[in-house]
PDB file of C-alpha atoms and ligand atoms in Angstrom:
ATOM      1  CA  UNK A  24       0.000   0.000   0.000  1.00  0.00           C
ATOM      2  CA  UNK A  25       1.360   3.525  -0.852  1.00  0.00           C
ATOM      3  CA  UNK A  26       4.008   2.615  -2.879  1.00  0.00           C
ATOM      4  CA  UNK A  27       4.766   4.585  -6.206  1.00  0.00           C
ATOM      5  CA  UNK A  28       3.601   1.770  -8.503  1.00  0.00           C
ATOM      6  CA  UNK A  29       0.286   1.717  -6.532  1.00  0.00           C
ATOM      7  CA  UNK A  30      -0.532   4.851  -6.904  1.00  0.00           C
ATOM      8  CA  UNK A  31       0.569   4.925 -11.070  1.00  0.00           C
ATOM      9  CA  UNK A  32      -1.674   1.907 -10.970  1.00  0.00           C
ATOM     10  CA  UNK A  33      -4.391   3.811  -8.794  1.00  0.00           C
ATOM     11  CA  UNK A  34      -4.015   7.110 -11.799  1.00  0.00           C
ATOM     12  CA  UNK A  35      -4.033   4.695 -14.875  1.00  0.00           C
ATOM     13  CA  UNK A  36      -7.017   2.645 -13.749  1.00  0.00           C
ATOM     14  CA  UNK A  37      -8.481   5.909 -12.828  1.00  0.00           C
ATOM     15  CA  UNK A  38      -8.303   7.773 -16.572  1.00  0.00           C
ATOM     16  CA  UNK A  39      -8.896   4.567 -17.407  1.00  0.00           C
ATOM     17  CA  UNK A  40     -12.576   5.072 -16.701  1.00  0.00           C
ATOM     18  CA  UNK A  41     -12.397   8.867 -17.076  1.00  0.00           C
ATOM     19  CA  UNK A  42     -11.136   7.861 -20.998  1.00  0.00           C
ATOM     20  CA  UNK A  43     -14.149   5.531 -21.114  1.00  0.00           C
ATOM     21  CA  UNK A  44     -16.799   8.435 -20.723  1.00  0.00           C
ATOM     22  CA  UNK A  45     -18.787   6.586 -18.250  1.00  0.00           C
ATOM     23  CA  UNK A  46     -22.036   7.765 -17.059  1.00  0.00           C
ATOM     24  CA  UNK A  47     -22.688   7.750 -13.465  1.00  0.00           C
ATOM     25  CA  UNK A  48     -26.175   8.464 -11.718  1.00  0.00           C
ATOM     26  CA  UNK A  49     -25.987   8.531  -7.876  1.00  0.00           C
ATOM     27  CA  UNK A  50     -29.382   7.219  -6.405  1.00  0.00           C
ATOM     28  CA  UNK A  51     -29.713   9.239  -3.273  1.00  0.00           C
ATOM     29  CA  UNK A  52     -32.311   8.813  -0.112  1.00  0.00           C
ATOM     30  CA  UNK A  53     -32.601   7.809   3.503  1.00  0.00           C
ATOM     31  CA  UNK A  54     -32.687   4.234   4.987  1.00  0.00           C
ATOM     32  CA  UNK A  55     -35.873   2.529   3.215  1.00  0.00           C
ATOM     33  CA  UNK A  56     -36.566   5.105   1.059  1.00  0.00           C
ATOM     34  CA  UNK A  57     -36.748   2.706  -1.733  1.00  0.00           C
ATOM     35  CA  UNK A  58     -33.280   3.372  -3.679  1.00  0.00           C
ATOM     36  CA  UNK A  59     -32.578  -0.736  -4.333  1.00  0.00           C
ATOM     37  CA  UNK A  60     -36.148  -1.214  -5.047  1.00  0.00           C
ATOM     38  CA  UNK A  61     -35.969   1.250  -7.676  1.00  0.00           C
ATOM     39  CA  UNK A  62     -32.457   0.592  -9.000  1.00  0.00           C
ATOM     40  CA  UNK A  63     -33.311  -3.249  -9.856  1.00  0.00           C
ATOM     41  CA  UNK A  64     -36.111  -2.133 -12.028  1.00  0.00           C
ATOM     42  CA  UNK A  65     -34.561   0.893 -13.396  1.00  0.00           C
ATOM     43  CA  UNK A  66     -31.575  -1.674 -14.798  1.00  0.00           C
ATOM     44  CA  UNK A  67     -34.111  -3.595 -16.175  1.00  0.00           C
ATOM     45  CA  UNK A  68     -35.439  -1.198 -18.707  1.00  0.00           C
ATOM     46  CA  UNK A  69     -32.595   1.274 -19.141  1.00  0.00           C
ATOM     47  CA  UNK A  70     -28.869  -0.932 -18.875  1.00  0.00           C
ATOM     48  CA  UNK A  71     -27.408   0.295 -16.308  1.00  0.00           C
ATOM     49  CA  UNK A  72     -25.350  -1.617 -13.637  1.00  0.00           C
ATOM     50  CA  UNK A  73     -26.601  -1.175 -10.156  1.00  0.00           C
ATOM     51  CA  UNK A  74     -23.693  -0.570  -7.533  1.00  0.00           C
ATOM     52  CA  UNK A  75     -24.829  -0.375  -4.295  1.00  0.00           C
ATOM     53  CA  UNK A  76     -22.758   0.857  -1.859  1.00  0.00           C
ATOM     54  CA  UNK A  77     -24.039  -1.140   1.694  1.00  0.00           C
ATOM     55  CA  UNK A  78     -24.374  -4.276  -0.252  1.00  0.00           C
ATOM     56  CA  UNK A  79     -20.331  -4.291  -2.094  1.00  0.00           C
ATOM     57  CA  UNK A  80     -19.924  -3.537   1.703  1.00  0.00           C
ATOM     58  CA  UNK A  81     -21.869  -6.585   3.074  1.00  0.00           C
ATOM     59  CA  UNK A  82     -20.149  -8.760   0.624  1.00  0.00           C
ATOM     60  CA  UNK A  83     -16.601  -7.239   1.954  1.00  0.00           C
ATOM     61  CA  UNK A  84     -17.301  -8.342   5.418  1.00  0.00           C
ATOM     62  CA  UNK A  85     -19.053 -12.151   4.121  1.00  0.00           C
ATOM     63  CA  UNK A  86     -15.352 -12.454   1.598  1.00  0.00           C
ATOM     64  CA  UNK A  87     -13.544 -12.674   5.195  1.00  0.00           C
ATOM     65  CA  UNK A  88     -11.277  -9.612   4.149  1.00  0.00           C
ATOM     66  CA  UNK A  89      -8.978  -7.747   6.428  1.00  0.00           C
ATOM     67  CA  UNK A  90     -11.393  -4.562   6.601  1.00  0.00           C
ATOM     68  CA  UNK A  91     -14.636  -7.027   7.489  1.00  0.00           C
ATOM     69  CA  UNK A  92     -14.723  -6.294  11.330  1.00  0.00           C
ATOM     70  CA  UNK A  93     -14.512  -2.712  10.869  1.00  0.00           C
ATOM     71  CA  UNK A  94     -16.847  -2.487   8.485  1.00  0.00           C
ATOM     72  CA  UNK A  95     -19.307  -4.806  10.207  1.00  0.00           C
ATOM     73  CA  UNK A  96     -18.907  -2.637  13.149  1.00  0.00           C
ATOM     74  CA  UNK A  97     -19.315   0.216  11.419  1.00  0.00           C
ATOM     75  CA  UNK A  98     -22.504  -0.689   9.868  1.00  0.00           C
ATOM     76  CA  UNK A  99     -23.699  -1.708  13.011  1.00  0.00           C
ATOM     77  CA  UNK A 100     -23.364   1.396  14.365  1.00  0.00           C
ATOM     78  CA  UNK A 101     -24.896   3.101  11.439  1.00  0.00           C
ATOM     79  CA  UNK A 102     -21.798   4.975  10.270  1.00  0.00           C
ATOM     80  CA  UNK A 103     -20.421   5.709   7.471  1.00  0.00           C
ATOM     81  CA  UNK A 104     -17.198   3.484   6.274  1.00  0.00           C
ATOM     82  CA  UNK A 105     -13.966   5.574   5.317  1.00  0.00           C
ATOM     83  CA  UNK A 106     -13.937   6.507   1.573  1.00  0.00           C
ATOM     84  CA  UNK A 107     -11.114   4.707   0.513  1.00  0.00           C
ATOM     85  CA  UNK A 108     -12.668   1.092   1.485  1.00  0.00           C
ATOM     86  CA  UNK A 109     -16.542   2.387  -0.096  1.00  0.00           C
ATOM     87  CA  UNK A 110     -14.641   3.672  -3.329  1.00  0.00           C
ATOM     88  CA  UNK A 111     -12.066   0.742  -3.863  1.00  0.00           C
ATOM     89  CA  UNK A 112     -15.125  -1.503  -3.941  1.00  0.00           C
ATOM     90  CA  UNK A 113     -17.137   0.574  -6.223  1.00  0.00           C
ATOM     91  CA  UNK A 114     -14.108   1.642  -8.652  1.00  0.00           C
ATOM     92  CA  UNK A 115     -12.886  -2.644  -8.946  1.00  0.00           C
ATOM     93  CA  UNK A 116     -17.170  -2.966  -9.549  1.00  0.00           C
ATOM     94  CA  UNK A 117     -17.082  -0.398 -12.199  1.00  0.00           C
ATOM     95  CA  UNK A 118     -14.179  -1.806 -14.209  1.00  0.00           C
ATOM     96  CA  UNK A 119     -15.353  -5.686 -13.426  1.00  0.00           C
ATOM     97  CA  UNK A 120     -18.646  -4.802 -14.932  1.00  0.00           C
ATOM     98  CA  UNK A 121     -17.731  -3.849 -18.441  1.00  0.00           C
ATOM     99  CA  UNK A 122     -20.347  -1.683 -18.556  1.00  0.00           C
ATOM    100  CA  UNK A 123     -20.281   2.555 -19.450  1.00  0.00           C
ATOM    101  CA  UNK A 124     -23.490   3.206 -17.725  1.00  0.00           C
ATOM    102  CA  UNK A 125     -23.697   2.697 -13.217  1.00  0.00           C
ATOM    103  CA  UNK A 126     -26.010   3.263 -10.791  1.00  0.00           C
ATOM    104  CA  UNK A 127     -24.556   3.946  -7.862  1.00  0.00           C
ATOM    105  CA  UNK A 128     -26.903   3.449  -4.657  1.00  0.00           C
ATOM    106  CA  UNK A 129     -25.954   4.702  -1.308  1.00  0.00           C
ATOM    107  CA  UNK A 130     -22.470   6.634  -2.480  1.00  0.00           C
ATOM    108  CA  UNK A 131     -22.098   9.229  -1.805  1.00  0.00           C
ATOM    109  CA  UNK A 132     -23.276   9.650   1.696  1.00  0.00           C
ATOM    110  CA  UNK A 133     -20.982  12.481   3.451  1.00  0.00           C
ATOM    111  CA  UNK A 134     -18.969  15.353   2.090  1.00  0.00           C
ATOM    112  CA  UNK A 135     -15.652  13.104   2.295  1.00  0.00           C
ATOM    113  CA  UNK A 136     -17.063  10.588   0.088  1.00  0.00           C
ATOM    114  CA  UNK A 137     -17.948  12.732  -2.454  1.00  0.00           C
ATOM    115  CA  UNK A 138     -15.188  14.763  -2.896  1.00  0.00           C
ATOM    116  CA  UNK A 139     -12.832  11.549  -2.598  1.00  0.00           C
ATOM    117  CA  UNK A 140     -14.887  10.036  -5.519  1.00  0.00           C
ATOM    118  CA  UNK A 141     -14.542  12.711  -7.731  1.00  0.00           C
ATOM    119  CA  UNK A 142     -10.427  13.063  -6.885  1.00  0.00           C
ATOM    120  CA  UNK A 143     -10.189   9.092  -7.688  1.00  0.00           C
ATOM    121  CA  UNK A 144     -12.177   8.598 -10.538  1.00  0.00           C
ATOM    122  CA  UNK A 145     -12.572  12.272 -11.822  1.00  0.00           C
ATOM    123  CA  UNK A 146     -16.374  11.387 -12.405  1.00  0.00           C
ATOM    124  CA  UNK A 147     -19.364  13.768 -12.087  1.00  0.00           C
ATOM    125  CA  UNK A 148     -22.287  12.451 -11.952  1.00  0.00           C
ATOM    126  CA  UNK A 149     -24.922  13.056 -14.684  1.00  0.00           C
ATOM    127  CA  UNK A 150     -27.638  13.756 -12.020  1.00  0.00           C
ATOM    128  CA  UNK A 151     -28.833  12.727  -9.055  1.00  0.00           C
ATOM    129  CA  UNK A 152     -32.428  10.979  -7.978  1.00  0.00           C
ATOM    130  CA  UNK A 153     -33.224  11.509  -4.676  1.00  0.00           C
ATOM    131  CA  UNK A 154     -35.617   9.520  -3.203  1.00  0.00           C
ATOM    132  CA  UNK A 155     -37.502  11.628  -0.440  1.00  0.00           C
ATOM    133  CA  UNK A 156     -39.487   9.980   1.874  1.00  0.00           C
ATOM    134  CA  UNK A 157     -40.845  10.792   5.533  1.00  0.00           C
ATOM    135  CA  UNK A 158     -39.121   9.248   8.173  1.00  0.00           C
ATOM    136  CA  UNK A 159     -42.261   7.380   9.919  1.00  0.00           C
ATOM    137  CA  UNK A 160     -42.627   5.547   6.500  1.00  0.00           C
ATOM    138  CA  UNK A 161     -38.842   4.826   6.251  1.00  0.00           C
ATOM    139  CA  UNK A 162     -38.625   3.424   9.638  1.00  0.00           C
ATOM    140  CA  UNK A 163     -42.246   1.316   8.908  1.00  0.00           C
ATOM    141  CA  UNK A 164     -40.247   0.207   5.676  1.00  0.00           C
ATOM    142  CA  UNK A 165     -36.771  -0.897   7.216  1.00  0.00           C
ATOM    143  CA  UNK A 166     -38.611  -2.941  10.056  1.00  0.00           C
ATOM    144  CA  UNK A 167     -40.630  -4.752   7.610  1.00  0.00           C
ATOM    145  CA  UNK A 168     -37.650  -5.590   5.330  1.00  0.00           C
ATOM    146  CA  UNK A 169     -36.906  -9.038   6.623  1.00  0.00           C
ATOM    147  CA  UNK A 170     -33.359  -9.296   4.385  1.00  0.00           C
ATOM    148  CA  UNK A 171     -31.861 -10.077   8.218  1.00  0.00           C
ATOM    149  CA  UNK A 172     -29.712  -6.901   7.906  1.00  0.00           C
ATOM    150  CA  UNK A 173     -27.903  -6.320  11.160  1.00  0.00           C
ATOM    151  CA  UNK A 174     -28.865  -2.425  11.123  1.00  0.00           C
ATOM    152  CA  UNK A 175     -32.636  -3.627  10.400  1.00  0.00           C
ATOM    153  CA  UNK A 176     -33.011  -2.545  14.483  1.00  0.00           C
ATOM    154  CA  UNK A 177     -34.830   0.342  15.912  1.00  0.00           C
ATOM    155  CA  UNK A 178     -31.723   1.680  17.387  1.00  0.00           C
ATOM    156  CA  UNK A 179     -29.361   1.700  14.738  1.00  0.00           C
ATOM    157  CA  UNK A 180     -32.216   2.775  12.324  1.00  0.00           C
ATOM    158  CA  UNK A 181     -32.668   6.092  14.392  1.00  0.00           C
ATOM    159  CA  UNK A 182     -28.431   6.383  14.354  1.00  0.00           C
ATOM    160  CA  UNK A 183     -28.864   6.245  10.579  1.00  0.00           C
ATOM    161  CA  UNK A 184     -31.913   8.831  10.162  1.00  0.00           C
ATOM    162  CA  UNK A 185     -29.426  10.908  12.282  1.00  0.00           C
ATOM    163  CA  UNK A 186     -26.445  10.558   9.970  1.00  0.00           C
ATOM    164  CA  UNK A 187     -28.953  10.951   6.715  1.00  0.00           C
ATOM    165  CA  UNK A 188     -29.772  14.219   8.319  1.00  0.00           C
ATOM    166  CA  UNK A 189     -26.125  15.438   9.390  1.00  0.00           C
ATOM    167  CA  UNK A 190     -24.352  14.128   6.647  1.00  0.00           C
ATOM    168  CA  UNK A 191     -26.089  12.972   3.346  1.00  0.00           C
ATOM    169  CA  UNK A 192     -28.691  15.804   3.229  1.00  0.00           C
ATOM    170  CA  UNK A 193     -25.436  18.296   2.650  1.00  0.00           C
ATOM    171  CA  UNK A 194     -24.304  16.047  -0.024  1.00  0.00           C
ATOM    172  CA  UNK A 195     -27.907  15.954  -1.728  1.00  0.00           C
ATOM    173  CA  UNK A 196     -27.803  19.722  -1.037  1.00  0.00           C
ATOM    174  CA  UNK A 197     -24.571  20.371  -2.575  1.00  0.00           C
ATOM    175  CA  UNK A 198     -25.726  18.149  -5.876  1.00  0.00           C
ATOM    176  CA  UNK A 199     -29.113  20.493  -5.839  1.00  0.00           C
ATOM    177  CA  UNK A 200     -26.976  23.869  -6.009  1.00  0.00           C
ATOM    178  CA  UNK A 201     -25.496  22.644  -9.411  1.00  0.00           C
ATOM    179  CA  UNK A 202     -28.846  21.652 -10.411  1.00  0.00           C
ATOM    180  CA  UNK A 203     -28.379  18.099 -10.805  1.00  0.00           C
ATOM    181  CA  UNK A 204     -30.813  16.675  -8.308  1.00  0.00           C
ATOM    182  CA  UNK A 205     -34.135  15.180  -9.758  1.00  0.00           C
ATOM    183  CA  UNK A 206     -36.181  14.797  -6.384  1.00  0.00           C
ATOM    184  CA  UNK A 207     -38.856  12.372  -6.526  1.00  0.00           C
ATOM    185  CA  UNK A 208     -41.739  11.639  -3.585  1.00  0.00           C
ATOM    186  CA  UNK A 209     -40.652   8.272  -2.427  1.00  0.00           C
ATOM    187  CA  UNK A 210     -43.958   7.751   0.020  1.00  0.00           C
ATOM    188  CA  UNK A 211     -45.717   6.443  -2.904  1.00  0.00           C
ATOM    189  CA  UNK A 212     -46.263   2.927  -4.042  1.00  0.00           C
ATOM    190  CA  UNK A 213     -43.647   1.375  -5.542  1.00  0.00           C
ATOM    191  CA  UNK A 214     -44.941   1.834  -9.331  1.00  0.00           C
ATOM    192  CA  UNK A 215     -46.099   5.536  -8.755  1.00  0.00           C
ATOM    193  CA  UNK A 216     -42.027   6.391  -7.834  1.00  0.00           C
ATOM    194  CA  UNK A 217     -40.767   3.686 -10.751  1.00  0.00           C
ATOM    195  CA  UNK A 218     -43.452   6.042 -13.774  1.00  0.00           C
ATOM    196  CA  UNK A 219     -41.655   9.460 -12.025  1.00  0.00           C
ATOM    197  CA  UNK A 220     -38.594   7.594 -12.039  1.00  0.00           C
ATOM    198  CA  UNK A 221     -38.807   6.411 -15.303  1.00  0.00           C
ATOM    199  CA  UNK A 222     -39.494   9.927 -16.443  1.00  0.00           C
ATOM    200  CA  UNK A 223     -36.236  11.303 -15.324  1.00  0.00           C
ATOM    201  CA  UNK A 224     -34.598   8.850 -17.695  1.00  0.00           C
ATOM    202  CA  UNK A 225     -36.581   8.998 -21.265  1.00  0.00           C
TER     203      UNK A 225
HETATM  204  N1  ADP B  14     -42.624   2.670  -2.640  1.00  0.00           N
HETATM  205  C1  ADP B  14     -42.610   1.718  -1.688  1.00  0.00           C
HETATM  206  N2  ADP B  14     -43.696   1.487  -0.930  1.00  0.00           N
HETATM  207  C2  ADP B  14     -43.690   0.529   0.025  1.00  0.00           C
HETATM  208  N3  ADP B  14     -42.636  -0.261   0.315  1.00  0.00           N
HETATM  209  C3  ADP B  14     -41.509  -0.067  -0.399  1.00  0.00           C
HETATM  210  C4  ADP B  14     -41.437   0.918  -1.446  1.00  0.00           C
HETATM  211  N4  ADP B  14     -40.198   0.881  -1.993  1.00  0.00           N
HETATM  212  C5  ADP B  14     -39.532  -0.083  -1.317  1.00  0.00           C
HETATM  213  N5  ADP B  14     -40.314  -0.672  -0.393  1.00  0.00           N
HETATM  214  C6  ADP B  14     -39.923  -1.725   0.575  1.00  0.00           C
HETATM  215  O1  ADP B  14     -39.249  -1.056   1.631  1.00  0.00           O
HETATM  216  C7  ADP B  14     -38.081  -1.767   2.022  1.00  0.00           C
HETATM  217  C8  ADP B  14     -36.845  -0.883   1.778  1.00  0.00           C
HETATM  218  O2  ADP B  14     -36.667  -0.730   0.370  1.00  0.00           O
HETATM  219  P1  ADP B  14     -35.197  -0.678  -0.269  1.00  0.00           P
HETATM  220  O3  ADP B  14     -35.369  -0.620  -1.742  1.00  0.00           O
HETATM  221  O4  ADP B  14     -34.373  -1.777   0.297  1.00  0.00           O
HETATM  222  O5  ADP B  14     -34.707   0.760   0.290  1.00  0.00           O
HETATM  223  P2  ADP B  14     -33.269   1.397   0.472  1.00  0.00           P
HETATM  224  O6  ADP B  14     -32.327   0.683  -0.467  1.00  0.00           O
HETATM  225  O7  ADP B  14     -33.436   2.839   0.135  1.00  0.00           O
HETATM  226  O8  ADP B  14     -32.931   1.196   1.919  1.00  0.00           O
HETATM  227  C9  ADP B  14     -38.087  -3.065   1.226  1.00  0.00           C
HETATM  228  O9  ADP B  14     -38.678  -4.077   2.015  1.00  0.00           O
HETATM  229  C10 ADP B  14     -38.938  -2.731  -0.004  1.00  0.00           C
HETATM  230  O10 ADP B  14     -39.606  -3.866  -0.489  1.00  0.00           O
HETATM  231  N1  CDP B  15     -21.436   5.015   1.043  1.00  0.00           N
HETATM  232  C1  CDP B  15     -21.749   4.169   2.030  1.00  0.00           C
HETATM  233  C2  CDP B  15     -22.915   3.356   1.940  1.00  0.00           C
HETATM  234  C3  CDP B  15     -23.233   2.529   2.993  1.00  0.00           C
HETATM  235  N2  CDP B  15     -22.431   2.490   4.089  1.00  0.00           N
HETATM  236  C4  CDP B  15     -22.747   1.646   5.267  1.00  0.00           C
HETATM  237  O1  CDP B  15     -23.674   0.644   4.933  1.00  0.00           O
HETATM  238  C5  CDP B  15     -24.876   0.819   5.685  1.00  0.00           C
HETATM  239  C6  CDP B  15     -26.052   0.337   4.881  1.00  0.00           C
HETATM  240  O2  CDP B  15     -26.135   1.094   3.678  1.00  0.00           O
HETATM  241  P1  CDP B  15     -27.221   0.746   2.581  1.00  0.00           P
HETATM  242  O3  CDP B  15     -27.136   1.740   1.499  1.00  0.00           O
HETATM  243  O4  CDP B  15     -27.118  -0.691   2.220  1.00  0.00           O
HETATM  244  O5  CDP B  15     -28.569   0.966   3.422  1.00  0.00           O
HETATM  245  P2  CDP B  15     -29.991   1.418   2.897  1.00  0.00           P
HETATM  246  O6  CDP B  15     -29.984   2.915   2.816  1.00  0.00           O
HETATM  247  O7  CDP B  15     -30.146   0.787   1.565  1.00  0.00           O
HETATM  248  O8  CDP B  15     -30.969   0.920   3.887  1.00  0.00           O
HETATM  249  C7  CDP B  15     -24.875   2.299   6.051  1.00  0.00           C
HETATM  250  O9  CDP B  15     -25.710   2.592   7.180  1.00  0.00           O
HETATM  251  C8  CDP B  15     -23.400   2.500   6.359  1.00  0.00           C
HETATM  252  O10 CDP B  15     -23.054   1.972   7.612  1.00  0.00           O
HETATM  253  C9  CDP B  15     -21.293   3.293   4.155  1.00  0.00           C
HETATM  254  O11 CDP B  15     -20.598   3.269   5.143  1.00  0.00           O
HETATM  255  N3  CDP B  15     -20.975   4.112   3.114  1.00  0.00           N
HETATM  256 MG1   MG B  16     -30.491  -0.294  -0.156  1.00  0.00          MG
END
C-alpha cells in the first residue's frame, strides 16, 4: 500500500474510466426510502449496472477480508465506512462490470465521500435521484424488510436517520446547487415512484 507503482496503478485505472466516458447516476435517499427497489427495475429497462454501496460492503465483510470487522462494526453502528474502502469496492465494480453506464446506490453519503470520488475517478455524476421519503414511512419500511440486515433494528435505524440528516442531506444539497438533483416523492407505491422515475430517464 502507498508505494509509487500503486498509486501509477491507482491514476491509470483511474483515466482509465475517465477515458471511457462513463455515465454515473448517484441514487440518493434515507434508509428505506426505496433506492434498491428502484435501481433493480430501473436496470431492467434502461442498462445500467446497479452498484450499491451497503451491499459491495456486506459482501466485503461475508469475503472474510482484512477490513470485514470494521466495516461490520461500522454498519452496526450506522456509520459511514472511510472513503477509501466504499470507493475501492465501487471503482474494482465499475471496471469488473464492463459496462459505461452505473447506478450507484448509497455513495455518496458524506462530504468526504464525495469529494474523494470525484479526486479518484474524476467522475461527475450526470444527475442525481433523490428519493424523499418521511421518516415514519422509512422506519415502517426498514422494520418490515426481513433481508436479516444487522442495522434492520430500531436503534441503529434512528443512528442512521441521524447521519442521513447530518451528513447525506449536505451532499444531496450540494448536488441540488449545481442543479443536478431530480427529487422524486418516495412515500408512494412502488410503481407511482418507478413512472416518475422512469421519467427522469426517457
Ligand atoms: N414505494 C414503496 N412502498 C412501500 N414499500 C416499499 C417501497 N419501496 C420499497 N419498499 C420496501 O421497503 C423496504 C426498503 O426498500 P429498499 O429498496 O431496500 O430501500 P433502500 O435501499 O433505500 O434502503 C423493502 O422491504 C422494499 O420492499
Ligand atoms: N457510502 C456508504 C454506503 C453505505 N455504508 C454503510 O452501509 C450501511 C447500509 O447502507 P445501505 O445503502 O445498504 O442501506 P440502505 O440505505 O439501503 O438501507 C450504512 O448505514 C453505512 O453503515 C457506508 O458506510 N458508506
Ligand atoms: Mg439499499
Amino acid at each position: 500500500m502507498g508505494t509509487v507503482a500503486d498509486s501509477a496503478n491507482k491514476e491509470a485505472s483511474g483515466s482509465l474510466l475517465a477515458n471511457k466516458k462513463v455515465t454515473v447516476v448517484f441514487v440518493l435517499g434515507g434508509p428505506g426510502s426505496g433506492k434498491g427497489t428502484q435501481c433493480a427495475n430501473i436496470v431492467q429497462q434502461f442498462g445500467y449496472t446497479h452498484l450499491s454501496a451497503g451491499d459491495l460492503l456486506r459482501a466485503e465483510i461475508k469475503s472474510g477480508s482484512e477490513n470485514g470487522t470494521m466495516i461490520q462494526n461500522m454498519i452496526k453502528e450506522g456509520k459511514i465506512v472511510p472513503s477509501e474502502v466504499t470507493i475501492k469496492l465501487l471503482h474494482r465494480a465499475m471496471l469488473e462490470s464492463g459496462n459505461d453506464k452505473f447506478l450507484i446506490d448509497g455513495f455518496p453519503r458524506n462530504e468526504e465521500n464525495r469529494a474523494a470520488f470525484e479526486a479518484v475517478t474524476k467522475i461527475e455524476p450526470a444527475f442525481v435521484l433523490y428519493f424523499d421519503c418521511p421518516e415514519e414511512e422509512m422506519e415502517r419500511r426498514l422494520l418490515g424488510r426481513n433481508q436479516g440486515r444487522e442495522d434492520d433494528n430500531i436503534e441503529t435505524i434512528r443512528k442512521r436517520f441521524k447521519v442521513f440528516l447530518d451528513s447525506s442531506l449536505p451532499v444531496i444539497e450540494y448536488y441540488n446547487s449545481k442543479g443536478k438533483v431530480h427529487k422524486i416523492d418516495a412515500a408512494k407505491p412502488v410503481e407511482d415512484v418507478f413512472a416518475a422515475t422512469k421519467a427522469v430517464f426517457a
